[in-house]
PDB file of C-alpha atoms in Angstrom:
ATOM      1  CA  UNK A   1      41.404  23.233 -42.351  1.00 85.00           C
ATOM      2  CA  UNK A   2      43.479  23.000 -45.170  1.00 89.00           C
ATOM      3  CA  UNK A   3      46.873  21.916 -43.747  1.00 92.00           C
ATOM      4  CA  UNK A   4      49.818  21.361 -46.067  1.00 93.00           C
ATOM      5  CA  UNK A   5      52.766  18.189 -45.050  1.00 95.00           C
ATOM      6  CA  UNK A   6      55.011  20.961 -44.342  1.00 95.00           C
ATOM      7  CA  UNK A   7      53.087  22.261 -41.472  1.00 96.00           C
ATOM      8  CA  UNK A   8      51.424  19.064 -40.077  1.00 96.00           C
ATOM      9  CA  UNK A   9      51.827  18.322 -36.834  1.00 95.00           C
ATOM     10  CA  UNK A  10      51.373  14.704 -35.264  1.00 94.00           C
ATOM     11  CA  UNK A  11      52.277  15.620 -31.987  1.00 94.00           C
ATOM     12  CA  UNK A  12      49.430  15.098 -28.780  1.00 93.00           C
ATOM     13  CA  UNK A  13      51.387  17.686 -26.883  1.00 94.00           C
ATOM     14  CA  UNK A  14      51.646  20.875 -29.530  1.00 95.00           C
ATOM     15  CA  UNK A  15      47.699  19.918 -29.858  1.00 95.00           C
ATOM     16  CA  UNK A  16      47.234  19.857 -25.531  1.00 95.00           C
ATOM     17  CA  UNK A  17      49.562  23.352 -25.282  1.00 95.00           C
ATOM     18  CA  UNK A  18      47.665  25.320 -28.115  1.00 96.00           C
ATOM     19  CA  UNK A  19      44.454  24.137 -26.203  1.00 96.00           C
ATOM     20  CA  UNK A  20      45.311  24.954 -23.127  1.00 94.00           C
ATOM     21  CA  UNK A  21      46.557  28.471 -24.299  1.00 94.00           C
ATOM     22  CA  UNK A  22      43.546  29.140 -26.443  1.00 96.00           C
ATOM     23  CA  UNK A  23      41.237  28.116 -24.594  1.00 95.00           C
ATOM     24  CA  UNK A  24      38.697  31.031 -25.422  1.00 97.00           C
ATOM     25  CA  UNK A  25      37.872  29.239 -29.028  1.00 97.00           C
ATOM     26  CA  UNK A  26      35.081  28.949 -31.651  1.00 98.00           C
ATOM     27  CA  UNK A  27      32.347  26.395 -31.722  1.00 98.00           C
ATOM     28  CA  UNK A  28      31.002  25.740 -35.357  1.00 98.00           C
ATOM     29  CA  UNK A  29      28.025  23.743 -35.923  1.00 96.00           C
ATOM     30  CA  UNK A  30      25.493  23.540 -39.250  1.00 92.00           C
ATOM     31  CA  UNK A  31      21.697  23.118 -39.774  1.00 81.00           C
ATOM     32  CA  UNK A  32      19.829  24.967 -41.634  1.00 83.00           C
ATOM     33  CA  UNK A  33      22.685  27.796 -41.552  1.00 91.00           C
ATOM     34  CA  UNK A  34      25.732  27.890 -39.681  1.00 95.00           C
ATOM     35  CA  UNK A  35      26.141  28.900 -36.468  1.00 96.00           C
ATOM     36  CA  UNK A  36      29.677  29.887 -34.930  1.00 97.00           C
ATOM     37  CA  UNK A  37      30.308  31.042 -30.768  1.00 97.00           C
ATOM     38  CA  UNK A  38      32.998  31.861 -29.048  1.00 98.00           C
ATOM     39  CA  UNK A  39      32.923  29.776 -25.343  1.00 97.00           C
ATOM     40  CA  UNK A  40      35.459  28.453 -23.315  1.00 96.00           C
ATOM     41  CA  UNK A  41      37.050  24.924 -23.923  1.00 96.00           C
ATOM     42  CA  UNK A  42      38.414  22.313 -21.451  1.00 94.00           C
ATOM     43  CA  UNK A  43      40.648  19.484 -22.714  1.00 94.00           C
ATOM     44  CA  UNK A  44      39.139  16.225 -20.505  1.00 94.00           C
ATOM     45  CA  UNK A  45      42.299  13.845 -19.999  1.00 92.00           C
ATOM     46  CA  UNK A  46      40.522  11.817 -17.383  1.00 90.00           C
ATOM     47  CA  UNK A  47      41.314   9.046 -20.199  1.00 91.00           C
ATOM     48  CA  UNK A  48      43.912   9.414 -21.968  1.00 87.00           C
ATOM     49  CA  UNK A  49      43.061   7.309 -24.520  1.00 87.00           C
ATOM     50  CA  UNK A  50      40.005   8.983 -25.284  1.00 92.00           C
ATOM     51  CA  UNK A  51      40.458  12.984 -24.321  1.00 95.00           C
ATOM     52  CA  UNK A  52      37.137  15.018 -25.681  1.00 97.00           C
ATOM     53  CA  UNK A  53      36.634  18.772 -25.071  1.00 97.00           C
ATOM     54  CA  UNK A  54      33.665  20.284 -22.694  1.00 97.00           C
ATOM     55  CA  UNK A  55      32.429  23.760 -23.304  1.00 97.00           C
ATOM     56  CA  UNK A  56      29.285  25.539 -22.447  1.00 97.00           C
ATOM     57  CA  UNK A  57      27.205  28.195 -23.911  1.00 97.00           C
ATOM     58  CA  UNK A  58      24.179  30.374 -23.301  1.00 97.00           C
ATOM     59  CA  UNK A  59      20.620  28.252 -23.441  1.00 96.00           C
ATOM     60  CA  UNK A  60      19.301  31.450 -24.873  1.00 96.00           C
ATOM     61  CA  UNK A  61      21.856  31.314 -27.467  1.00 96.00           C
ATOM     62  CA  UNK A  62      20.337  29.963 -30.892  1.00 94.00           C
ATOM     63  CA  UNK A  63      23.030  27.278 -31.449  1.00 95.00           C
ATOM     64  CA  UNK A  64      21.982  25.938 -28.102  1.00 95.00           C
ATOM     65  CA  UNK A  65      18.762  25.155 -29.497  1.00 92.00           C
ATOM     66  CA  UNK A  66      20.079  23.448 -32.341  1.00 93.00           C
ATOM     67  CA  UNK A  67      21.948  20.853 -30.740  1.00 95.00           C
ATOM     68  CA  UNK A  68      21.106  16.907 -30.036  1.00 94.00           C
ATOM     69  CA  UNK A  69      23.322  14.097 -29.538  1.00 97.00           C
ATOM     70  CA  UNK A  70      25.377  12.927 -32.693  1.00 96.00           C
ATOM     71  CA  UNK A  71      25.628  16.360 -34.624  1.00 96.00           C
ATOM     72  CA  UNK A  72      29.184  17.102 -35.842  1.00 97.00           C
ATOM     73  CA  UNK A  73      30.551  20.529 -35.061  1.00 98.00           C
ATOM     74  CA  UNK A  74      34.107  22.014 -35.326  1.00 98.00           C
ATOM     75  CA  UNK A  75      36.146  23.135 -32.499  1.00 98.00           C
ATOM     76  CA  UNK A  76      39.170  25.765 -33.910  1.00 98.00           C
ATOM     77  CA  UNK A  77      41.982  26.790 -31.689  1.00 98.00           C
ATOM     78  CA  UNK A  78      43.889  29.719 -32.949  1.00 97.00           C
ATOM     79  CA  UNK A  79      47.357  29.666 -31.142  1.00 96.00           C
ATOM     80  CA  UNK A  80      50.217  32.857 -31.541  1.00 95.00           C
ATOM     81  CA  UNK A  81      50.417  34.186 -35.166  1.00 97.00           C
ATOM     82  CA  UNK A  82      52.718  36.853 -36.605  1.00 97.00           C
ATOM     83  CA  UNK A  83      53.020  38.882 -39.124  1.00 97.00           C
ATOM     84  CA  UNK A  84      56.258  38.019 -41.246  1.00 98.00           C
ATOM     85  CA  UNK A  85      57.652  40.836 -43.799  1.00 97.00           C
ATOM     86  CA  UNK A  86      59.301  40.187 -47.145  1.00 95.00           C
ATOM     87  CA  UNK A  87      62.003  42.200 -45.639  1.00 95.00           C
ATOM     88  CA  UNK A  88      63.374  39.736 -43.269  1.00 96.00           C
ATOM     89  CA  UNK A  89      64.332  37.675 -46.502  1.00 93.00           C
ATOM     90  CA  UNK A  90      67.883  38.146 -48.430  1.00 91.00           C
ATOM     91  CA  UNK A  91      65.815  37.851 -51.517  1.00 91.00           C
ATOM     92  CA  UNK A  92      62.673  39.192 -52.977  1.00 90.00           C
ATOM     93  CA  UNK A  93      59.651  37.588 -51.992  1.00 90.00           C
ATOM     94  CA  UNK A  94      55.797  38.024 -50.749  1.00 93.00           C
ATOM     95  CA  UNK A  95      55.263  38.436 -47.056  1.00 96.00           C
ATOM     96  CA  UNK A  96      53.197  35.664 -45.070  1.00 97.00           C
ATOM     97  CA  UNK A  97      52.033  35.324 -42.039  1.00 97.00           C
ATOM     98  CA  UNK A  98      53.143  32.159 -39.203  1.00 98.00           C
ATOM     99  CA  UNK A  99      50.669  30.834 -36.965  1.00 98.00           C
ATOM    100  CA  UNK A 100      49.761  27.537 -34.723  1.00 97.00           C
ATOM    101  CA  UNK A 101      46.143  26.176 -34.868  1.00 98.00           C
ATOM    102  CA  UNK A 102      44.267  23.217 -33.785  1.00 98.00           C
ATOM    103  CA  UNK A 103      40.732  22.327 -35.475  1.00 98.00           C
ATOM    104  CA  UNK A 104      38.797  19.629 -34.082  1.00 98.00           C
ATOM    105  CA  UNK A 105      35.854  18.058 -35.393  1.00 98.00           C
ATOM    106  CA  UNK A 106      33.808  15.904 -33.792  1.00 97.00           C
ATOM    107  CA  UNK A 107      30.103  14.699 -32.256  1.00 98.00           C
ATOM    108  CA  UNK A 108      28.159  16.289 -29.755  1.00 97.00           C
ATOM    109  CA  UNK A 109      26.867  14.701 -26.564  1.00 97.00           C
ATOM    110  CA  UNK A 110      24.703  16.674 -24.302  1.00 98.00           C
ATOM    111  CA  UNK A 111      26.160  17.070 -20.667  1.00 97.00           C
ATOM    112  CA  UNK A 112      23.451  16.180 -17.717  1.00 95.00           C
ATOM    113  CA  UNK A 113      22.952  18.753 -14.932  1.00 94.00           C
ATOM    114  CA  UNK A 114      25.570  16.627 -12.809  1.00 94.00           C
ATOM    115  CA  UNK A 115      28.426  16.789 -15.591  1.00 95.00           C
ATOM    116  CA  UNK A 116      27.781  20.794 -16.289  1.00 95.00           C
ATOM    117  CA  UNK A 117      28.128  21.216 -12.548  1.00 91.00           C
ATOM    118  CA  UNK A 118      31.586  19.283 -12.548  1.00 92.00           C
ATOM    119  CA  UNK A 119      32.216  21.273 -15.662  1.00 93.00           C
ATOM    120  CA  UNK A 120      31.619  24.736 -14.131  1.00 93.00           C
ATOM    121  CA  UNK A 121      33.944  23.632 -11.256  1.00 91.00           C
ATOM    122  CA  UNK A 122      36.701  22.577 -13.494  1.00 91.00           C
ATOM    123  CA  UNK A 123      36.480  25.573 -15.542  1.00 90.00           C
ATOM    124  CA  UNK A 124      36.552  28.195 -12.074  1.00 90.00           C
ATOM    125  CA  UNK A 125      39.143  26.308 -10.609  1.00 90.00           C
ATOM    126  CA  UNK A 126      41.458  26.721 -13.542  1.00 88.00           C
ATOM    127  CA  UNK A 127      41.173  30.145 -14.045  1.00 89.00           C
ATOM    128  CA  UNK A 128      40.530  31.267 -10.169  1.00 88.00           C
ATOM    129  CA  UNK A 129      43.392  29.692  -8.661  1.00 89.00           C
ATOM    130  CA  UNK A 130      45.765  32.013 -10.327  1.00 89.00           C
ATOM    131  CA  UNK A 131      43.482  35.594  -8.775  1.00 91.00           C
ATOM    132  CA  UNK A 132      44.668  36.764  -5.353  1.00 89.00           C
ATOM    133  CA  UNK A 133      41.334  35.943  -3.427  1.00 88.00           C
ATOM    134  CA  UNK A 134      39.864  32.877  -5.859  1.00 88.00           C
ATOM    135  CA  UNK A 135      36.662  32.393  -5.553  1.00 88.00           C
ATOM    136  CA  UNK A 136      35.639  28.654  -6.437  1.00 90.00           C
ATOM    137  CA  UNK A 137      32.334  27.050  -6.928  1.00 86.00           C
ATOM    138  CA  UNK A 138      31.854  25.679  -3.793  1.00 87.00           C
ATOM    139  CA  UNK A 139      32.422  29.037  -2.106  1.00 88.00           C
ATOM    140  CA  UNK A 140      29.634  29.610  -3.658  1.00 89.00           C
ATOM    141  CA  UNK A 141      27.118  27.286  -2.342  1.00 86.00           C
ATOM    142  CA  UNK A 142      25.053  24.316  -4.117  1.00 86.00           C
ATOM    143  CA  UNK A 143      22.115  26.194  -4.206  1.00 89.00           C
ATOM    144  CA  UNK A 144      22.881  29.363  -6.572  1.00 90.00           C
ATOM    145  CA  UNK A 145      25.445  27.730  -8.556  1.00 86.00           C
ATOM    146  CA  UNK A 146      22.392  25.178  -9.229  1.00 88.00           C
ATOM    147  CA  UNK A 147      19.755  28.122  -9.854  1.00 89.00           C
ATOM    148  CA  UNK A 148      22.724  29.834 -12.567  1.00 89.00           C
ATOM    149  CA  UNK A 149      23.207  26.818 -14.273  1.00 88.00           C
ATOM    150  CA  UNK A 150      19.293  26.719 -15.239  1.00 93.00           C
ATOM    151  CA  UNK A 151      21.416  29.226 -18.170  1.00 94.00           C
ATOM    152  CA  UNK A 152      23.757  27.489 -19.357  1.00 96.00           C
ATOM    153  CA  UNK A 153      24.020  24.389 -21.833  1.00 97.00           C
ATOM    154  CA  UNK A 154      26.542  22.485 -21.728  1.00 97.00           C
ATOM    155  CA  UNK A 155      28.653  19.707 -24.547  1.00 98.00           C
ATOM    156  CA  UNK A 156      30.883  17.504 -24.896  1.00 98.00           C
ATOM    157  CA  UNK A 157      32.490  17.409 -28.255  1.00 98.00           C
ATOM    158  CA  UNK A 158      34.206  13.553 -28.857  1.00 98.00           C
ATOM    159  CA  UNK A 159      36.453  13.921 -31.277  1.00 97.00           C
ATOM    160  CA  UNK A 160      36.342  12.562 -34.952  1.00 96.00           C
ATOM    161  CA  UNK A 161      39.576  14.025 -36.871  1.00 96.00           C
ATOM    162  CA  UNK A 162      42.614  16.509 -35.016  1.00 96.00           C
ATOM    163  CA  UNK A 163      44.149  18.886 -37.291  1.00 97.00           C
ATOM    164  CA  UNK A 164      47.493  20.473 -36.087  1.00 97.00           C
ATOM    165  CA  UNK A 165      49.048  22.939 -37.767  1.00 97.00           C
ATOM    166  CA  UNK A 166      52.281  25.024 -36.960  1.00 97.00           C
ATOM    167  CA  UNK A 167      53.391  27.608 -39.681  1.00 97.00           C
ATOM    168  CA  UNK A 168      56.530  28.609 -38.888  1.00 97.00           C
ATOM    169  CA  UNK A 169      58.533  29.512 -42.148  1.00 97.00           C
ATOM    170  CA  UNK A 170      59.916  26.096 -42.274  1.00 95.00           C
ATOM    171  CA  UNK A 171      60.269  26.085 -46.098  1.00 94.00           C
ATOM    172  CA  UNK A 172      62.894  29.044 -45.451  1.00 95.00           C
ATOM    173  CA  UNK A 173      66.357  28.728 -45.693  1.00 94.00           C
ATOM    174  CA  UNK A 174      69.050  28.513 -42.473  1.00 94.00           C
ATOM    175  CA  UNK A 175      69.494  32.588 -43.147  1.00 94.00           C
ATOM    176  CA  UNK A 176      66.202  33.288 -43.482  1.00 95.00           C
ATOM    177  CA  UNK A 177      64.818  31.335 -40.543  1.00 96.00           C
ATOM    178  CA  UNK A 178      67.162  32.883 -38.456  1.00 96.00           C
ATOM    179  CA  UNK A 179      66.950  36.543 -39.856  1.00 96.00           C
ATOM    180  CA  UNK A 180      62.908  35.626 -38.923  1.00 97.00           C
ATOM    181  CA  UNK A 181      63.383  34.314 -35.633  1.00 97.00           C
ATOM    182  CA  UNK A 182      65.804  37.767 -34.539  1.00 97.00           C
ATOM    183  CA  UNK A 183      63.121  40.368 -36.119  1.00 97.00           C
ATOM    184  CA  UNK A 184      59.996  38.694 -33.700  1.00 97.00           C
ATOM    185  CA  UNK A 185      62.337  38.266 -30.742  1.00 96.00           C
ATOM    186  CA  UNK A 186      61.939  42.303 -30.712  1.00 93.00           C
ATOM    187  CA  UNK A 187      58.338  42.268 -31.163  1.00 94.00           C
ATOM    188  CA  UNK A 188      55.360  41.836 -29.376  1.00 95.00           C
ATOM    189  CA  UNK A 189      54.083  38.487 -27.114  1.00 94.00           C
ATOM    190  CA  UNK A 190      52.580  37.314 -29.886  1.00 94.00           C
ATOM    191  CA  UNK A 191      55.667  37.543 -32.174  1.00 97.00           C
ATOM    192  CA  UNK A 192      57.755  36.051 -29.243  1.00 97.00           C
ATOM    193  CA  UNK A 193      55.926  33.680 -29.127  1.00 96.00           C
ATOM    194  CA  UNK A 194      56.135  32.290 -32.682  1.00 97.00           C
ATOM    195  CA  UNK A 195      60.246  33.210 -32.458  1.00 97.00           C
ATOM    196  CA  UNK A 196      60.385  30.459 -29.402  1.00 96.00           C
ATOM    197  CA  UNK A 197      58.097  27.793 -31.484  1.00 95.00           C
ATOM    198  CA  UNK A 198      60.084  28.278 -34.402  1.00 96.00           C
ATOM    199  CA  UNK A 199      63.701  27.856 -32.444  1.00 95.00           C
ATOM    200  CA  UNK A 200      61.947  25.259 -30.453  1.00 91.00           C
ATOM    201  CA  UNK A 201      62.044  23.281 -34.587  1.00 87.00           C
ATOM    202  CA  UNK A 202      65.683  23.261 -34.441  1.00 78.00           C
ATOM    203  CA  UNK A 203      66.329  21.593 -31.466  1.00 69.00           C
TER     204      UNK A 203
END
């Protein structure tokens, strides 16, 4: 990801949030063509000095196949974006668009049956707890969690090189930014979104 100084990001936390919000993100891997899935990502802190993301995908997908310990494959995280128009400027000028995104490449290591099982309870947990009646893995019993897993394949992806990157008109002027900032306040989640990242740069 091309990522100009402007827009760089060094900060852990902006990387943990986008993940955490995003966590429905593409997997990117190359052979003898590319292959690209969407699958759902978990940040593992257990460590954290050395965090990695866990993911799983179909066995009868084709990237599945592909995969052995050691290959390289990119992670990307698209956070909220916007739509910015030329209008909101006090001059003339080309409209853009402002967006967060986090692109993480790194080396695969195959998960055994015992760490896909921890996975899958992770993953349920997280997103269960929140429904009325949650459902977790363990309501589930040992057995058929065990006989769906014989579908799934499941990676750890250690990380080689982070790429943060939050877009957020900072090469406008105080008028401009703020003209910006009032025009998404009125919009859509999304474009709220990027209004409370960008005031969040002034602070």
């Amino acid at each position: 990801m091309y990522v100009p100084k402007l827009y760089r990001s060094e900060d852990n936390n902006v990387m943990k949030e986008i993940i955490r919000e995003n966590a429905f993100a593409l997997l990117v891997s190359s052979g003898n063509r590319i292959r690209a899935t969407h699958s759902m990502m978990v940040l593992n802190e257990d460590d954290p000095e050395n965090i990695y993301i866990e993911t799983h995908i179909s066995r009868a997908n084709s990237q599945a196949k592909t995969f052995k310990n050691g290959d390289e494959v990119l992670c990307d995280f698209l956070g909220a974006h916007s739509y910015i128009s030329s209008s909101w400027y006090d001059h003339i000028n080309v409209s853009t668009w402002n967006y967060e995104a986090v692109q993480i490449y790194g080396k695969v290591q195959l998960m055994d049956q015992e760490e896909l099982y921890r996975h899958l309870e992770k993953l349920t947990s997280r997103f269960e707890k929140k429904q009325q009646c949650p459902v977790m893995v363990e309501d589930m019993g040992k057995a058929f969690v065990e006989k769906e897993m014989k579908g799934a394949f499941g990676i750890k992806i250690i990380p080689d090189e982070i790429f943060i990157q939050q877009k957020l008109s900072q090469n406008r002027k105080e008028h401009d930014f703020r003209n910006i900032i009032s025009n998404l306040e009125n919009g859509s989640v999304n474009e709220q979104k990027i209004a409370n990242q960008m005031k969040k740069l002034k602070r």
